Short mmCIF file of C-alpha atoms and ligand atoms in Angstrom, two decimals:
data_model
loop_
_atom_site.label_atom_id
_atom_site.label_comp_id
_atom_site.label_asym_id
_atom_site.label_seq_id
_atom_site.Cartn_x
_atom_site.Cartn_y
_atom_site.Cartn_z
CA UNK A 17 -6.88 2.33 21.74
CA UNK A 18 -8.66 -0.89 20.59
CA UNK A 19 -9.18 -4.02 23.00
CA UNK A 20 -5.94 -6.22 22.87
CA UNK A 21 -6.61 -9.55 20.88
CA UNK A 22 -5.03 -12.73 20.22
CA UNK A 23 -4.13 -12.23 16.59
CA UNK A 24 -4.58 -15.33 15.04
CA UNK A 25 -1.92 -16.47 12.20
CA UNK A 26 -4.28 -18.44 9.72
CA UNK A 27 -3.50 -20.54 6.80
CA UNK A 28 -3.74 -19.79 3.02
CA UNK A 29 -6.57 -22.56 2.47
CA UNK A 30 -9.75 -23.94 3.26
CA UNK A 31 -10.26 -24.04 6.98
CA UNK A 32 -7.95 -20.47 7.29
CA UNK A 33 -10.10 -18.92 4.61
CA UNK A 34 -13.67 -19.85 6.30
CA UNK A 35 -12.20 -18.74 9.38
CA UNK A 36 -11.08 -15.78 8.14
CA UNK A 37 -14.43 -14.91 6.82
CA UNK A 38 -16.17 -15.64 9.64
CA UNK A 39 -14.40 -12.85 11.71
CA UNK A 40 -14.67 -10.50 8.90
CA UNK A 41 -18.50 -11.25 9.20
CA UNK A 42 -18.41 -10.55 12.98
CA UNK A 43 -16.89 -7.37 12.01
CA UNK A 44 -13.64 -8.27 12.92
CA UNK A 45 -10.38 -7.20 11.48
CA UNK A 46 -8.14 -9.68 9.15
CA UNK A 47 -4.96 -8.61 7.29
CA UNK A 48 -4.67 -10.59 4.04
CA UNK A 49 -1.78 -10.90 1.34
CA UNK A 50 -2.61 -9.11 -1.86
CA UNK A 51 0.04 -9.19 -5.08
CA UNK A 52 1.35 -5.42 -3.23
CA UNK A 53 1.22 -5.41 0.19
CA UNK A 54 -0.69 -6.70 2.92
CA UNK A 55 -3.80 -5.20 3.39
CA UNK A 56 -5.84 -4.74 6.54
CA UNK A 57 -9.68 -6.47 5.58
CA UNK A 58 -13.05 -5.34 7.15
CA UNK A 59 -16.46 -5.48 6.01
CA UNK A 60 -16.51 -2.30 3.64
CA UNK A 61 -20.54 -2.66 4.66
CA UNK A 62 -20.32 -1.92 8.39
CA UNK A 63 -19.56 1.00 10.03
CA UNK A 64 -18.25 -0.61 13.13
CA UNK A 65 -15.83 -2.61 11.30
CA UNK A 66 -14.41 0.57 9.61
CA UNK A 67 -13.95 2.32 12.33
CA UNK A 68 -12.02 -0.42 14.15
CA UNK A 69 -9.27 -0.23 11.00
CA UNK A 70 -8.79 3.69 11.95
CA UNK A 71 -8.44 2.54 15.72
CA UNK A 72 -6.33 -0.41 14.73
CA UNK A 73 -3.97 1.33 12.81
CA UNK A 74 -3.95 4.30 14.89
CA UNK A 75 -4.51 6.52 11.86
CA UNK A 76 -5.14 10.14 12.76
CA UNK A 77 -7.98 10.89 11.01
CA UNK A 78 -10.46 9.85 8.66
CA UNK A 79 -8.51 8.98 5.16
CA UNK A 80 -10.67 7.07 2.64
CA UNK A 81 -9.63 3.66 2.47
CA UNK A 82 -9.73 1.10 -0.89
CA UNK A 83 -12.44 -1.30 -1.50
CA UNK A 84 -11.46 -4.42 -3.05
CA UNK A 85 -13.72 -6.61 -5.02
CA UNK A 86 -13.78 -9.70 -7.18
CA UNK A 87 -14.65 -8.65 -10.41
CA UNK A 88 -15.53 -6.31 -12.70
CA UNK A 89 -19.13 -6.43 -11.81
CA UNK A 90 -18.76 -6.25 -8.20
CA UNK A 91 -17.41 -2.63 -9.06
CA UNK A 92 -19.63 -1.56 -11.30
CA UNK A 93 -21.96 -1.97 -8.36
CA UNK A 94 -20.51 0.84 -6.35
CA UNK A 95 -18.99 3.46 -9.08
CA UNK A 96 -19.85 4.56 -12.50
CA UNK A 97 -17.08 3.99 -15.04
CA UNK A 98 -16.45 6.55 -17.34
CA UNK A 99 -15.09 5.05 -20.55
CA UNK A 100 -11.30 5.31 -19.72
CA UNK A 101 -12.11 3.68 -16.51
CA UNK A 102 -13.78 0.64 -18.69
CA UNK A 103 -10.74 0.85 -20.65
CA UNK A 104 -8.59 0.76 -17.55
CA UNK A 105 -10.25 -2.09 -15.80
CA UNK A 106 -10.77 -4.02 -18.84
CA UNK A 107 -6.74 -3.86 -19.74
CA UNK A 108 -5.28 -4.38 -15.48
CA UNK A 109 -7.80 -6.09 -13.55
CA UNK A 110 -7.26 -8.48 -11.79
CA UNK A 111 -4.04 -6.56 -11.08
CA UNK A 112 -2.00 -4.15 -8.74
CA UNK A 113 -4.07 -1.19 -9.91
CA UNK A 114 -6.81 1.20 -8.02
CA UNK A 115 -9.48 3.66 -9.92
CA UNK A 116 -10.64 6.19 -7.59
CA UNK A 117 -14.32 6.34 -9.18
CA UNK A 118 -17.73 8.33 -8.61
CA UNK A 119 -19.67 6.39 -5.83
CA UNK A 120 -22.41 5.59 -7.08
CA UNK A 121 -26.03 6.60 -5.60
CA UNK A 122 -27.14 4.01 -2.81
CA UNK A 123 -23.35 1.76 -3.47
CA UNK A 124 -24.13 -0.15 -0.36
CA UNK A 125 -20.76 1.42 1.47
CA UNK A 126 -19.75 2.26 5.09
CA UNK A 127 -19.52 6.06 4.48
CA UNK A 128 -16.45 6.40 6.71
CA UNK A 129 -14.86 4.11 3.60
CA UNK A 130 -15.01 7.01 1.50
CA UNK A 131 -14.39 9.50 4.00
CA UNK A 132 -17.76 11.26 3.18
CA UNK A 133 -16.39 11.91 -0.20
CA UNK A 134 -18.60 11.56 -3.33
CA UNK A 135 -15.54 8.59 -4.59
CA UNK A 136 -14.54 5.51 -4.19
CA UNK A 137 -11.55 3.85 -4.61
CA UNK A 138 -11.69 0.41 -6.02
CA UNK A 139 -9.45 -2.51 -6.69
CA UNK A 140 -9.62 -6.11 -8.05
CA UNK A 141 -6.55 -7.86 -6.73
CA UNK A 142 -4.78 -10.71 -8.70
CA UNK A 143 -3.25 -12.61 -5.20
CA UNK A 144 -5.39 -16.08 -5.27
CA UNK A 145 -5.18 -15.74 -1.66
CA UNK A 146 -7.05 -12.36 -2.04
CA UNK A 147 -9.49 -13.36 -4.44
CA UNK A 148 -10.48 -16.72 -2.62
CA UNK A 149 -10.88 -14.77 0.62
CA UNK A 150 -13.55 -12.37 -1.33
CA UNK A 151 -15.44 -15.08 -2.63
CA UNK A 152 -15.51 -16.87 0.69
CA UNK A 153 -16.61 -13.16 2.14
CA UNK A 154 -18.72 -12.42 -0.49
CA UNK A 155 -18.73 -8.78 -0.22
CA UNK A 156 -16.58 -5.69 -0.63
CA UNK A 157 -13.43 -5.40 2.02
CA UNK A 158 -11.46 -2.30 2.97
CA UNK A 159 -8.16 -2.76 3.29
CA UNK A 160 -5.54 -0.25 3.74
CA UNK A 161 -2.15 -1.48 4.04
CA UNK A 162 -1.67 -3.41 7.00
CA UNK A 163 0.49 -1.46 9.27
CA UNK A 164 0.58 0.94 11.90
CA UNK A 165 -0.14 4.39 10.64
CA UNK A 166 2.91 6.28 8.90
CA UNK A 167 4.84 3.32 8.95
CA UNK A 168 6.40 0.86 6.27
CA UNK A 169 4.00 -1.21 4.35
CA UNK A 170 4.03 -5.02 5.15
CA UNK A 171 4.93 -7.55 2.10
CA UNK A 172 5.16 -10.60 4.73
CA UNK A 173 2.44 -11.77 7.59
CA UNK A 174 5.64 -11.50 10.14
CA UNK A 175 5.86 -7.49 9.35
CA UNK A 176 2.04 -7.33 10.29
CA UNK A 177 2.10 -9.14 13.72
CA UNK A 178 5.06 -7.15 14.57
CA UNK A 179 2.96 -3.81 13.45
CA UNK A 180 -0.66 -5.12 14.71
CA UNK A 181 -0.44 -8.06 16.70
CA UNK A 182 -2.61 -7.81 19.61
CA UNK A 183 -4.81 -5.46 17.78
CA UNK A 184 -6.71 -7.47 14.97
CA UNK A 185 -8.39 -10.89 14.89
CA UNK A 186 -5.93 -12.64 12.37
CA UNK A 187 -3.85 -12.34 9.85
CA UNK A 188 -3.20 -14.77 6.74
CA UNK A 189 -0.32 -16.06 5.87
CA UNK A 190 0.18 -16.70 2.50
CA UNK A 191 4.03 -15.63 2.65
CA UNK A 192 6.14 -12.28 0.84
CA UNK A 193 3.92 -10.33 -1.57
CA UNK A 194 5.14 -10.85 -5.28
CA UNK A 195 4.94 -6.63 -6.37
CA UNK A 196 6.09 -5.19 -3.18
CA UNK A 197 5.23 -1.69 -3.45
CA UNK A 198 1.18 -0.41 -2.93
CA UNK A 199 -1.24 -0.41 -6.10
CA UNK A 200 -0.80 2.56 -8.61
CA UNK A 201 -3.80 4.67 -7.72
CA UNK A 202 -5.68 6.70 -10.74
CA UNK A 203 -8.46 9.03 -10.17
CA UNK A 204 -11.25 9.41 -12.88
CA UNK A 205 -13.66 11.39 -11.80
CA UNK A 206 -13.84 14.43 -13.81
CA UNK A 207 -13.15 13.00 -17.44
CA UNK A 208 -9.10 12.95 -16.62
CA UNK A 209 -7.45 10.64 -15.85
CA UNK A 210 -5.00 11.72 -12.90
CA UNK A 211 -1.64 9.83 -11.68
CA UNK A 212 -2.64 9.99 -7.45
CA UNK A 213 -0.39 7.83 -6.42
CA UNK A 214 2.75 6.14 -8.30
CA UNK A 215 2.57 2.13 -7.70
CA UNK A 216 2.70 -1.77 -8.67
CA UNK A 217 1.61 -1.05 -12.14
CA UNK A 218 4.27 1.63 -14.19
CA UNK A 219 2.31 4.46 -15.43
CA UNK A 220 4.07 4.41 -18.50
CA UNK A 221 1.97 0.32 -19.27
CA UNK A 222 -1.41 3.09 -18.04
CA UNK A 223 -0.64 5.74 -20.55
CA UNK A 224 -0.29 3.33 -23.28
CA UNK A 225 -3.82 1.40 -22.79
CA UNK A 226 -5.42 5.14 -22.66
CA UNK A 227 -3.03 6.18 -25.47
CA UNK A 228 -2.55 9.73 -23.91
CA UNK A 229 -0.59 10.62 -20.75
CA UNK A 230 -1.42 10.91 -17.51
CA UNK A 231 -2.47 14.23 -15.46
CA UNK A 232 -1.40 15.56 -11.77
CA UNK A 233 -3.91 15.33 -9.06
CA UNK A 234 -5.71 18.14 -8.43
CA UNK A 235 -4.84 19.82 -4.88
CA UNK A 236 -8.03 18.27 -2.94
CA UNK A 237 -7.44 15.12 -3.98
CA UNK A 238 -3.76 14.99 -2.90
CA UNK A 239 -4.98 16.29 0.63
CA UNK A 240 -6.87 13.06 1.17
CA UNK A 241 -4.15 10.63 0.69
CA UNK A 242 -1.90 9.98 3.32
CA UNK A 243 0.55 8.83 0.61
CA UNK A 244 0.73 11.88 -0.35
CA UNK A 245 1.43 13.46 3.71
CA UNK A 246 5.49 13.98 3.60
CA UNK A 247 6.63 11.47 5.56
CA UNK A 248 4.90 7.96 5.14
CA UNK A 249 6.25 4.85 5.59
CA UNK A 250 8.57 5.79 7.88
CA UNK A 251 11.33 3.87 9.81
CA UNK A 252 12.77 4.68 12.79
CA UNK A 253 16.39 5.75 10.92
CA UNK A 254 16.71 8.23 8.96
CA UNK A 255 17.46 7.39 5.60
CA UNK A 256 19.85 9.53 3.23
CA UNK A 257 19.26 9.17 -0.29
CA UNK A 258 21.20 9.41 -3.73
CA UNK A 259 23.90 8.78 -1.64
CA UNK A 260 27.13 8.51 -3.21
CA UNK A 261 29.91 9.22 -0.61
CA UNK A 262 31.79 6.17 0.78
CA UNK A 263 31.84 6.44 4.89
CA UNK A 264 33.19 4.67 6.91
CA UNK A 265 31.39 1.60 8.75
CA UNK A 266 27.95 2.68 6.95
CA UNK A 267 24.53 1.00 6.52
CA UNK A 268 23.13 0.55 2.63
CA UNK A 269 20.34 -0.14 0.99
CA UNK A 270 22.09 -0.23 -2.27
CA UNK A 271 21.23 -0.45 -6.06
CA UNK A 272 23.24 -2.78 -7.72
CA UNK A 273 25.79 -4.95 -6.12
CA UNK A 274 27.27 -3.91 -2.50
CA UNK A 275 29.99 -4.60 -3.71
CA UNK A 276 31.93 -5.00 0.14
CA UNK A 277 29.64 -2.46 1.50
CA UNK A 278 27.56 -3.76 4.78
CA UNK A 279 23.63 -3.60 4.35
CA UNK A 280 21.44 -5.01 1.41
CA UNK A 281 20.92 -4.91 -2.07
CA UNK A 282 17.53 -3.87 -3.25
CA UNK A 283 18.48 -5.88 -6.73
CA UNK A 284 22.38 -7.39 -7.88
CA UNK A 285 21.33 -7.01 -11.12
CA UNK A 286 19.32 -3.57 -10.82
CA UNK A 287 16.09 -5.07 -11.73
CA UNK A 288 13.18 -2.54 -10.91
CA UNK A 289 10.43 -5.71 -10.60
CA UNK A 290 12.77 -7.03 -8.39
CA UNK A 291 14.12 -4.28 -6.45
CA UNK A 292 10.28 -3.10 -5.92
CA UNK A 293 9.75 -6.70 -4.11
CA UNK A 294 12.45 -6.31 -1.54
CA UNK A 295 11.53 -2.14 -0.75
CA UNK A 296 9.64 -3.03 2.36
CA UNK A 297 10.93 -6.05 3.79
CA UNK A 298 15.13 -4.59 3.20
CA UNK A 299 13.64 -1.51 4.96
CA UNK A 300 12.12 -3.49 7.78
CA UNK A 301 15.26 -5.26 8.68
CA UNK A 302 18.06 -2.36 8.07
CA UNK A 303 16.17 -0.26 10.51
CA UNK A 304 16.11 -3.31 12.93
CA UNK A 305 20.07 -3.82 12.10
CA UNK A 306 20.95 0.14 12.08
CA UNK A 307 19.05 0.34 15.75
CA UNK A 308 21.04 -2.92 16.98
CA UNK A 309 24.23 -1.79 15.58
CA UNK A 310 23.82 1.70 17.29
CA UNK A 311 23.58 3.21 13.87
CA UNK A 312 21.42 6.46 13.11
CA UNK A 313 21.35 6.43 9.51
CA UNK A 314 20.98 4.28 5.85
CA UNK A 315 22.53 5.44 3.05
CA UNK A 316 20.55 4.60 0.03
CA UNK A 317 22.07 4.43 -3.99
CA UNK A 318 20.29 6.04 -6.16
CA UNK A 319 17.39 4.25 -8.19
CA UNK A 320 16.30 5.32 -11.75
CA UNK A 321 13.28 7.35 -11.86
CA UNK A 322 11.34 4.91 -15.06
CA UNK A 323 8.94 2.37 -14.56
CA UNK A 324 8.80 1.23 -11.16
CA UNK A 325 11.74 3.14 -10.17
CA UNK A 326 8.84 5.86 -10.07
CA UNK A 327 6.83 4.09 -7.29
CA UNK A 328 10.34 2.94 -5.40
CA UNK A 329 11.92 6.95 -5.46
CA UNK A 330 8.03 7.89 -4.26
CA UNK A 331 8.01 5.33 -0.86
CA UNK A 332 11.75 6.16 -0.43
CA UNK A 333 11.38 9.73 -0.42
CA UNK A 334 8.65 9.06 1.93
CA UNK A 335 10.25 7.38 4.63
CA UNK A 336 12.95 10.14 4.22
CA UNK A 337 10.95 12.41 4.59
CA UNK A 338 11.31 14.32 8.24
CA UNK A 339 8.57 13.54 10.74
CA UNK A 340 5.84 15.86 11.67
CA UNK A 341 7.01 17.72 15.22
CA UNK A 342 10.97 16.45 14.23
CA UNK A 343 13.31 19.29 14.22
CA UNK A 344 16.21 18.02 11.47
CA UNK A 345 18.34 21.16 11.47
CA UNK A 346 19.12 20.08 14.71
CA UNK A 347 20.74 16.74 14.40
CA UNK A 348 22.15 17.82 10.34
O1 TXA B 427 -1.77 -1.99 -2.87
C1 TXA B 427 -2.57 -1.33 -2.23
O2 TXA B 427 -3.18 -0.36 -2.73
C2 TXA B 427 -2.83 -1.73 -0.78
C3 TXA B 427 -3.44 -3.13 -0.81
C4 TXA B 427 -3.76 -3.66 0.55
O3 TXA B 427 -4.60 -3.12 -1.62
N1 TXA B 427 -3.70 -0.81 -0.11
C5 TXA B 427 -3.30 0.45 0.24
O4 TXA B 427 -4.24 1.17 0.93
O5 TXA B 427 -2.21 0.90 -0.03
P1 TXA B 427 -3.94 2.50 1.77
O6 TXA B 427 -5.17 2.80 2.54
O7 TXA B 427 -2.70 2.35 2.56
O8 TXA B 427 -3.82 3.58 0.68
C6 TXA B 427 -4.97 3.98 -0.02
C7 TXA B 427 -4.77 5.29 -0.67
C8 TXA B 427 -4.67 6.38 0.36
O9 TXA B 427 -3.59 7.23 0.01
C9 TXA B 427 -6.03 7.08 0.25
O10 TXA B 427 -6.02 8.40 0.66
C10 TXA B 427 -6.32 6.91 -1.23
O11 TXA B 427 -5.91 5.60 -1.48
N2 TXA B 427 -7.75 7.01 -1.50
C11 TXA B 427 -8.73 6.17 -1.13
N3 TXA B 427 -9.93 6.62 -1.52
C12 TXA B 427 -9.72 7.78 -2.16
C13 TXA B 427 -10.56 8.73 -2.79
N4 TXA B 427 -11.89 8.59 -2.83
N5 TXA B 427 -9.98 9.82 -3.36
C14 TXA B 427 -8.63 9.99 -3.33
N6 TXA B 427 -7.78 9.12 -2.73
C15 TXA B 427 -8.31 8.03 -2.17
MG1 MG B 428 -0.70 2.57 3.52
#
């Protein structure tokens, strides 16, 4: 387990940010808001620093992480774009997007970033807060998502202390995350572009800028992402989805109004960009309500499978999903 610390809660601006990048150069940990989620920062450079995210997170092994960057440029630095990746880049970033790209030869990288892998995933972030922390760091950051390993992605700096206090540096507040749900993640590595993980930007806006659709990961790449291990993002209740059966006295996380039901509504007015927004934080504070109430479930409305919707069913079935070493026939 890593040393306890006094997790500092730093501002959004000028003093926060320098101090921020001053522990990032001492190879510290900071989380930092992005337009997703929060992500947990290190310097992508150092090998210490990297290692301290696994141990911080309590991740059980050695998943590649993304490396964010400011620009273009910066990226070009560590991968080789094909020319749908050009095309890709050039049309989202800045933006809630990741291209998982060939590393290129002597990319100035931790290699426990990449996980020894011969790829790299990269993303330019659109939060101000994000980019204004890169150019007072002035080098690439890893950040994962800034929670404890398998467990719900944090859109507010409150959700990280509660998941990591005591185990990074600081964490900066910049309030909720606008998106909600983690970056859309395409690999293009082997002249295809591959959907690995649904996200902040619809696939349908990516198959439109390439003008041809989108291909399945191949098995060895969905090995090495954790959002791709069955259950991720998992609260403590278990959640029930497409649930359409009234019972008595239950928990929702509906779709649409509640309409008298008790819980929360992901959107009144079933708005995807909307509904995406409040997936992590209604899922942080119905498991806190279920477990106060005595409850042992959430029953969840169906959301439409377009769009977003894609990237909302994906997280949902996720924290669904049963737990490794959980035996569900038991409890039905
Ligand atoms: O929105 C986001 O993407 C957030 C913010 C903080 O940027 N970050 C995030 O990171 O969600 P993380 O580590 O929780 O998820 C990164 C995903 C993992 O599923 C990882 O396996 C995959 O990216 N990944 C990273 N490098 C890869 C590579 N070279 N090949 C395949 N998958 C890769
Ligand atoms: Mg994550």
């Amino acid at each position: 387990t890593p040393p306890s610390e006094n997790t500092i809660r730093l501002g959004d601006t000028g003093r926060g940010l320098r101090a921020a990048a001053a522990m990032l150069r001492d190879g510290r940990l900071v989380a930092f808001p992005t337009e997703t989620v929060y992500g947990l920062g290190a310097d992508a450079t150092d090998a210490r620093a990297v290692a301290a995210i696994f141990a911080a997170k309590g991740r059980p092994r050695f998943n590649p992480l993304i490396v964010h960057v400011p620009d273009l440029a910066a990226a070009e630095a560590l991968a080789e774009f094909d020319h749908d990746a050009q095309i890709l880049a050039d049309a989202f970033w800045p933006g809630p997007l990741t291209l998982v790209l060939p590393r290129r030869a002597g990319a100035p990288l931790a290699d426990l970033v990449t996980a020894g892998l011969p790829s790299v995933a990269l993303r330019v972030p659109a939060h101000p807060v994000a980019r204004a922390l890169l150019r007072a760091f002035g080098g690439p950051l890893a950040g994962p998502s800034a929670n404890a390993s398998g467990r719900i992605s944090p859109t507010t700096a409150d959700h990280v202390l509660h998941s990591l206090g005591g185990r990074i540096a600081g964490v900066i507040d910049a309030g909720p995350t606008g998106v909600g749900v983690e970056s859309t993640i395409i690999g293009v590595t082997d002249g295809v572009p591959r959907l690995l993980r649904p996200g902040g930007l619809p696939a349908e806006a990516i198959e439109a800028a390439l003008r041809r659709p989108l291909s399945p990961p191949v098995a060895a790449e969905g090995i090495t992402a954790p959002g791709q291990l069955g259950s991720h993002y998992a609260p403590g209740v278990r959640l029930i989805l497409d649930a359409d059966v009234a019972v008595a006295g239950a928990l929702w996380l509906a779709f649409g109004p509640l309409a008298g039901r008790r819980g929360l509504s992901l959107s009144d007015s079933r708005d995807l960009t909307e509904a995406a927004a409040h997936l992590f934080a209604h899922l942080h504070a119905l498991d806190a309500e279920a477990r106060a109430a005595g409850l042992d479930r959430v029953l969840v409305d169906p959301v439409p499978e377009t769009g977003l919707g894609r990237a909302i069913n994906d997280r949902l079935r996720r924290a669904a999903a049963p737990r490794p070493g959980e035996d569900r026939a038991k409890d039905g």
